[in-house]
mmCIF file with all atom_site columns, C-alpha atoms in Angstrom:
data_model
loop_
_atom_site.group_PDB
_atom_site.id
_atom_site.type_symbol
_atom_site.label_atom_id
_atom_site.label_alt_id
_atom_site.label_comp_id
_atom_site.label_asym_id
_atom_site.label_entity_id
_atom_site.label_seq_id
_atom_site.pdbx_PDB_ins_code
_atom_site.Cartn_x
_atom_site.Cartn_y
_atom_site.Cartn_z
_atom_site.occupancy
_atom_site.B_iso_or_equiv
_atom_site.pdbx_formal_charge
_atom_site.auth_seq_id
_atom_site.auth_comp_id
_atom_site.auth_asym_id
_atom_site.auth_atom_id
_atom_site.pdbx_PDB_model_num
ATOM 1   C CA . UNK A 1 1   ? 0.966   -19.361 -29.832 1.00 71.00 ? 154 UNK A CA 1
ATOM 2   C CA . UNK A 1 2   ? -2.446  -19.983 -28.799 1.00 76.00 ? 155 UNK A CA 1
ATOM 3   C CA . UNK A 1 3   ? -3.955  -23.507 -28.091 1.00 79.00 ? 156 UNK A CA 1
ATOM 4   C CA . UNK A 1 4   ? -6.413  -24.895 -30.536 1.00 85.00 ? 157 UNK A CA 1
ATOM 5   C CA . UNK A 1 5   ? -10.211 -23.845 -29.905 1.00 89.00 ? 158 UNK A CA 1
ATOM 6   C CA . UNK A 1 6   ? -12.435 -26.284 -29.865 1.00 91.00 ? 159 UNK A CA 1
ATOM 7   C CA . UNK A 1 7   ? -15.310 -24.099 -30.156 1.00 93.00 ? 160 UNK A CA 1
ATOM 8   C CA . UNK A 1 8   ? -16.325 -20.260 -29.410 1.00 94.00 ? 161 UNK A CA 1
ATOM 9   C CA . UNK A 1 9   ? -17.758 -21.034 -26.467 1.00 95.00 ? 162 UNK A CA 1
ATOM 10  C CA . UNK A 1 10  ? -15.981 -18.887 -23.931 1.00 94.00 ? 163 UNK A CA 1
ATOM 11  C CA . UNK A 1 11  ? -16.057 -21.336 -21.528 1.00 93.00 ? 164 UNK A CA 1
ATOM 12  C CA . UNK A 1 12  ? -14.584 -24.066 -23.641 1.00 94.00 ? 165 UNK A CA 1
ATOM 13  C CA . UNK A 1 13  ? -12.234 -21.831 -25.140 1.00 92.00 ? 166 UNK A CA 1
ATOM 14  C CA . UNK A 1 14  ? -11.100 -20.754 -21.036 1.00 92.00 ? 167 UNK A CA 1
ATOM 15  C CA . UNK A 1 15  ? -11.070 -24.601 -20.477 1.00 92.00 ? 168 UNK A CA 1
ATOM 16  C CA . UNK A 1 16  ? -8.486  -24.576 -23.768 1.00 90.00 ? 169 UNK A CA 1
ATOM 17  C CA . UNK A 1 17  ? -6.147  -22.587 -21.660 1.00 87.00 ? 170 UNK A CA 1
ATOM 18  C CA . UNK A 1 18  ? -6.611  -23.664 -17.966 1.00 92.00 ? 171 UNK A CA 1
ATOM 19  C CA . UNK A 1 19  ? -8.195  -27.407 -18.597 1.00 90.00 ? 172 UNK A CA 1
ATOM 20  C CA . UNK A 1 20  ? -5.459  -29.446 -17.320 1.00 93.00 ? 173 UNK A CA 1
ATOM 21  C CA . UNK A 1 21  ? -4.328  -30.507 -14.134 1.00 94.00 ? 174 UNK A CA 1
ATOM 22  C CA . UNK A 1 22  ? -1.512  -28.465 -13.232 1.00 97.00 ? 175 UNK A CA 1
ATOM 23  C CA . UNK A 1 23  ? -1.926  -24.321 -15.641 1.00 97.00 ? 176 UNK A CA 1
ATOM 24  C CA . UNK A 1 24  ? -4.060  -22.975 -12.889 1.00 97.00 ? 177 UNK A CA 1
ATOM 25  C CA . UNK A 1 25  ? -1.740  -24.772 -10.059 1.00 97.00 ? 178 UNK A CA 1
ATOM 26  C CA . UNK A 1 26  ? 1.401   -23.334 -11.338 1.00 98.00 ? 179 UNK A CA 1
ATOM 27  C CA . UNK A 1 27  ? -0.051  -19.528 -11.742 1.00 97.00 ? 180 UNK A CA 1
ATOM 28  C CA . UNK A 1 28  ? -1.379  -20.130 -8.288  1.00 96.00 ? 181 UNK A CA 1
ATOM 29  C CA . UNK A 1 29  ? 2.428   -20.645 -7.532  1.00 97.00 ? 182 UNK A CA 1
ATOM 30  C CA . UNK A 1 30  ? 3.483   -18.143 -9.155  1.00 96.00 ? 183 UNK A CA 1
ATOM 31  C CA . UNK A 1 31  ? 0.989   -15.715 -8.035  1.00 94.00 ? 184 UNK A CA 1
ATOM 32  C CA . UNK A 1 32  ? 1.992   -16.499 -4.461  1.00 94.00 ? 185 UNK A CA 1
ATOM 33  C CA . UNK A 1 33  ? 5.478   -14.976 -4.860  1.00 93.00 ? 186 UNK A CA 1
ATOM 34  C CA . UNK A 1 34  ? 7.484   -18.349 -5.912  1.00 95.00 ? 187 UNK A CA 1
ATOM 35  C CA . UNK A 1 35  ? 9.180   -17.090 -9.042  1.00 95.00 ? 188 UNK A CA 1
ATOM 36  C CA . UNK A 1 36  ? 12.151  -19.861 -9.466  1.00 96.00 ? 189 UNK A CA 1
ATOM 37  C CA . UNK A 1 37  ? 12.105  -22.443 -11.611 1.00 96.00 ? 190 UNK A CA 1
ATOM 38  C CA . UNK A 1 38  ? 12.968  -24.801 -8.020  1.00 96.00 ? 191 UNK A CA 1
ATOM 39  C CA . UNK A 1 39  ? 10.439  -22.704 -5.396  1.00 97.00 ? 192 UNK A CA 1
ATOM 40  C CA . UNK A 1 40  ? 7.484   -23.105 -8.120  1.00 97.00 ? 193 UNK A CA 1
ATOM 41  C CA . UNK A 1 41  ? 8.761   -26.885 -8.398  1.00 97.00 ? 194 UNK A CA 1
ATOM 42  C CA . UNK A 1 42  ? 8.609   -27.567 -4.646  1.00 97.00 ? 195 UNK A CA 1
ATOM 43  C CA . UNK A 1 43  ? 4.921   -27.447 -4.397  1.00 96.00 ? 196 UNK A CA 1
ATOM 44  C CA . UNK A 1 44  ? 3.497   -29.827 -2.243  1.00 95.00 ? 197 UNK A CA 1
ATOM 45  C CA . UNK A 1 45  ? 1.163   -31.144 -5.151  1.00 95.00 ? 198 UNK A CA 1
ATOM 46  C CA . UNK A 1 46  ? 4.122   -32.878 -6.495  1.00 95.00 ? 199 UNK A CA 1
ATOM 47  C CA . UNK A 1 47  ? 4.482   -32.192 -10.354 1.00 97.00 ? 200 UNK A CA 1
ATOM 48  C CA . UNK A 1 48  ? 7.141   -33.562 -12.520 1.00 97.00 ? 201 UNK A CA 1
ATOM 49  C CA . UNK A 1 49  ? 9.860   -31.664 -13.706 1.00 96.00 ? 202 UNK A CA 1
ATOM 50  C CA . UNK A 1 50  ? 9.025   -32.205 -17.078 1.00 97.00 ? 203 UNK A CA 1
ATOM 51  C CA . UNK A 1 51  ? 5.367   -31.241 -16.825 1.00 97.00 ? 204 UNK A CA 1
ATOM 52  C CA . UNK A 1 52  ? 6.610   -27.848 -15.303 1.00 98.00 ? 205 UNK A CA 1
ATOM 53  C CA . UNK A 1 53  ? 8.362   -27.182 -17.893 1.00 97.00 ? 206 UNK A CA 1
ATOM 54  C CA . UNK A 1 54  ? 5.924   -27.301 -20.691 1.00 96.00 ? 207 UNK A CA 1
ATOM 55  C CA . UNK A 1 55  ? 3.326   -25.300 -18.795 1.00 96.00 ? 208 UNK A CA 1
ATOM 56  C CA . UNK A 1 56  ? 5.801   -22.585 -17.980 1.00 97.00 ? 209 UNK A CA 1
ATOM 57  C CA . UNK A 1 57  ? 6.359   -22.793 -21.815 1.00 96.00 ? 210 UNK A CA 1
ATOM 58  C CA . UNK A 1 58  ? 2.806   -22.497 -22.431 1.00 94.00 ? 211 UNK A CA 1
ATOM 59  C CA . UNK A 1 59  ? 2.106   -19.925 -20.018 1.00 96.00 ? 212 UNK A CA 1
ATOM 60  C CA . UNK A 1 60  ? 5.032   -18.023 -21.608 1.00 96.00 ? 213 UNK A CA 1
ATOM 61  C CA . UNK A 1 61  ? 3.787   -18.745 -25.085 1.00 93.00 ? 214 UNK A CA 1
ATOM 62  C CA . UNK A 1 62  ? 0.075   -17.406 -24.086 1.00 92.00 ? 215 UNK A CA 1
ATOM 63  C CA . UNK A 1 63  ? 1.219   -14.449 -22.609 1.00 93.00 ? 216 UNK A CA 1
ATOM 64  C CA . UNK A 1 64  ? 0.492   -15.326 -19.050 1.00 95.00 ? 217 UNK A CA 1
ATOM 65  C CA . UNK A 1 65  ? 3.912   -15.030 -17.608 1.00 96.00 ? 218 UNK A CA 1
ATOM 66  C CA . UNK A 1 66  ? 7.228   -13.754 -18.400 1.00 96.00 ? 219 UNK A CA 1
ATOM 67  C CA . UNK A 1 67  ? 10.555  -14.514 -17.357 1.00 96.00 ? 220 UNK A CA 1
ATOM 68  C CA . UNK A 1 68  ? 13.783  -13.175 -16.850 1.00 95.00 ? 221 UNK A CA 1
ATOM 69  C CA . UNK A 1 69  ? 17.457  -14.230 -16.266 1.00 95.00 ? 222 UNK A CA 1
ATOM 70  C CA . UNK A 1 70  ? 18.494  -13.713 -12.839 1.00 93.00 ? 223 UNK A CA 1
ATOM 71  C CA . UNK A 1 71  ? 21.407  -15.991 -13.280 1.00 92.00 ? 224 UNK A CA 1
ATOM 72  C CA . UNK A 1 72  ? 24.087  -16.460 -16.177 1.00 92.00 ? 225 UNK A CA 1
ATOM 73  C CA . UNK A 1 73  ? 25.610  -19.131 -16.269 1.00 91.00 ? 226 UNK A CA 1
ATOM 74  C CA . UNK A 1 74  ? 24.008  -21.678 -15.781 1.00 93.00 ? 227 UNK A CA 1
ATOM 75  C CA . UNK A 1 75  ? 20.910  -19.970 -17.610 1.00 93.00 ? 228 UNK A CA 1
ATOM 76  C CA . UNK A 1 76  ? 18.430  -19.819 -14.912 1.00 94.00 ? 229 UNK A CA 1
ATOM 77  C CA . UNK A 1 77  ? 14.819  -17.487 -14.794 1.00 96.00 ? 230 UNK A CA 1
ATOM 78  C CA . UNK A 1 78  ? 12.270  -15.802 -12.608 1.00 96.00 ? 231 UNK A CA 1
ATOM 79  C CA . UNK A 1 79  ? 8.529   -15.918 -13.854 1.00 97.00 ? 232 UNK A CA 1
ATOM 80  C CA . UNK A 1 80  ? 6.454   -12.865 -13.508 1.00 95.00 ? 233 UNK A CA 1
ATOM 81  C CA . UNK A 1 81  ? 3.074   -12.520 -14.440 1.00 96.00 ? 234 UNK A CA 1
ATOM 82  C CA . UNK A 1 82  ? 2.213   -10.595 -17.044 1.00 95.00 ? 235 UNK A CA 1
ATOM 83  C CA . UNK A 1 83  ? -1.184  -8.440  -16.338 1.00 95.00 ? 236 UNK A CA 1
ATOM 84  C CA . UNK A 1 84  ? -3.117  -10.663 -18.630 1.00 94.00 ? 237 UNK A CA 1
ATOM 85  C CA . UNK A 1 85  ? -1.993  -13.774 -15.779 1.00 95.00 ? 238 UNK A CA 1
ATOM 86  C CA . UNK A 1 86  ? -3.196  -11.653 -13.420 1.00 95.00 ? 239 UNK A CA 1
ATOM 87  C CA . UNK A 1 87  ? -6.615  -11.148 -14.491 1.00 96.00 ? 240 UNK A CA 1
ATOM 88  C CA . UNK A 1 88  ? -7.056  -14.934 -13.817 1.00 96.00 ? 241 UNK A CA 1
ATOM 89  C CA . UNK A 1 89  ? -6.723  -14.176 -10.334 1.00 96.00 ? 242 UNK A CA 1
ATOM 90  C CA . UNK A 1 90  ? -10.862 -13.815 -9.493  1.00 96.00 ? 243 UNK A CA 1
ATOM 91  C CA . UNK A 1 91  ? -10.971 -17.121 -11.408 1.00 96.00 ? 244 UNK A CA 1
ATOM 92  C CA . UNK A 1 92  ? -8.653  -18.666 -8.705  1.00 96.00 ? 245 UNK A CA 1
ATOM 93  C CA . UNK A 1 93  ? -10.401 -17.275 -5.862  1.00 97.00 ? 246 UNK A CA 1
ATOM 94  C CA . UNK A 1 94  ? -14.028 -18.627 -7.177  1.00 96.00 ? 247 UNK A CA 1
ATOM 95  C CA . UNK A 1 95  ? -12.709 -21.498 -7.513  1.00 95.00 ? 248 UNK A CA 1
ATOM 96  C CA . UNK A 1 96  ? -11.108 -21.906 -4.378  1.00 96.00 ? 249 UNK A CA 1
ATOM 97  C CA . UNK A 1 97  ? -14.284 -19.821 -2.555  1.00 96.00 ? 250 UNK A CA 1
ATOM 98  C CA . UNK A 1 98  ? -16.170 -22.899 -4.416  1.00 95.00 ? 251 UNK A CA 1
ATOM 99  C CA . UNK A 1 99  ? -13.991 -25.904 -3.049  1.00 95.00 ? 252 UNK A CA 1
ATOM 100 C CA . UNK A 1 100 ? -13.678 -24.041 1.136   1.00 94.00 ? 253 UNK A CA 1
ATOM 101 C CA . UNK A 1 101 ? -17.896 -24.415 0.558   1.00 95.00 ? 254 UNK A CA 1
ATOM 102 C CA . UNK A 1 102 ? -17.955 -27.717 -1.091  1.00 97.00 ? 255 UNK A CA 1
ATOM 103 C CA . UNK A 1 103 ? -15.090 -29.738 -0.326  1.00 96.00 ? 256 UNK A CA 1
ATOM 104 C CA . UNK A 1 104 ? -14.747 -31.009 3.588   1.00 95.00 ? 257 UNK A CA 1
ATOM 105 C CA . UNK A 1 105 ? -10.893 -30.135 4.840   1.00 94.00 ? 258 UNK A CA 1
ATOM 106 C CA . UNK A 1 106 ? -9.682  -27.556 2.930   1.00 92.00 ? 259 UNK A CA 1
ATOM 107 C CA . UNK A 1 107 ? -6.676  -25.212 3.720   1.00 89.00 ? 260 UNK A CA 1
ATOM 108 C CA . UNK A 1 108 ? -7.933  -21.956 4.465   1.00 92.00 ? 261 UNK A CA 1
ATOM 109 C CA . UNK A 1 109 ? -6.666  -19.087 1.618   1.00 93.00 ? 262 UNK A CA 1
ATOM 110 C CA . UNK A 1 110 ? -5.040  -16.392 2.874   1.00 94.00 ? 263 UNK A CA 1
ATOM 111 C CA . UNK A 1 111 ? -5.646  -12.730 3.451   1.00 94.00 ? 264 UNK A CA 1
ATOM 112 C CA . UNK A 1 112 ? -3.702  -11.795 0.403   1.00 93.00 ? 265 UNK A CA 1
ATOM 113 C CA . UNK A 1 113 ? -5.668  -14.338 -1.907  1.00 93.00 ? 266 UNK A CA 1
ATOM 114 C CA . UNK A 1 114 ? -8.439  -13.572 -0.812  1.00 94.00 ? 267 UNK A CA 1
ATOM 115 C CA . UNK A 1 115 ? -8.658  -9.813  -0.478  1.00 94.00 ? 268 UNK A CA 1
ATOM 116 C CA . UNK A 1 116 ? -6.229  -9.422  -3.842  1.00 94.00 ? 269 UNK A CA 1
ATOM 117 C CA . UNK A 1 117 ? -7.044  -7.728  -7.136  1.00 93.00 ? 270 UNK A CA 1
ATOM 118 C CA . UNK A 1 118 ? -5.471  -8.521  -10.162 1.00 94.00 ? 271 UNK A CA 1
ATOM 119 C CA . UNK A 1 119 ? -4.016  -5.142  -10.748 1.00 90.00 ? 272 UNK A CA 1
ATOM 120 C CA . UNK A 1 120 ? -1.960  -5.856  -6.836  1.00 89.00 ? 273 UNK A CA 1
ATOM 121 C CA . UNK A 1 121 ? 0.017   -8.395  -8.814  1.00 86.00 ? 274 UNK A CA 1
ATOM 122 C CA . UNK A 1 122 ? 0.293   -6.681  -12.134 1.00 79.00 ? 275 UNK A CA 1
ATOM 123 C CA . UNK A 1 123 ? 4.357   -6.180  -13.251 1.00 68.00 ? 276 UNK A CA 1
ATOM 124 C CA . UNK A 1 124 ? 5.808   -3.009  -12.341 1.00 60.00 ? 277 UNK A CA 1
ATOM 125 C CA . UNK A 1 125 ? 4.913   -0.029  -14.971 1.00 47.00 ? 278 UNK A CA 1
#
């Protein structure tokens, strides 16, 4: 399932994917190691429950992320990214090398963000 394009333009068709308020916050999550359903709903940007889920959906249904049971009954899952999420990791780190530049009082990224490659978060072959 892949969104509607508006256009070819690659960078409307990126926008397609990430334009919304909370895709690239919740693969930011999930790129920092919260994997739960709860951990990636903690963060301190506040999103409804119901918002969560339908990006995780999406994200699932683009091939972004993955999940997994790790829990039976009740049904619960872990989100992975999937090495296409990955690649979306310079993206996050322009962005957020943009905003530390541009934006007075910003938290500092960390080592791992900053120094990370894609292919450092990419699922075990």
């Amino acid at each position: 399932m892949l969104p509607e394009f508006r256009s070819q333009c690659p960078v409307a068709s990126a926008l397609d994917f990430f334009g919304d308020r909370w895709t690239l916050v919740v693969l930011r999550t999930i790129l920092a190691g919260r994997r739960r359903y709860s951990e990636i709903a903690a963060i301190p940007e506040k999103i409804a429950t119901n918002v969560l889920a339908d990006r995780l959906e999406r994200l699932e249904a683009y091939g972004l992320i993955s999940k997994a049971p790790y829990q039976t009954n009740p049904r619960r899952y872990r989100y992975s990214l999937t090495a296409k999420g990955a690649d979306v990791l310079p993206v996050l780190q322009a962005l957020a090398a943009w905003s530390a530049a541009h934006v007075p009082d910003r938290w500092t990224s960390p080592a791992w963000f900053v120094d990370g490659r894609p292919r450092d978060f990419y699922p075990a072959a």
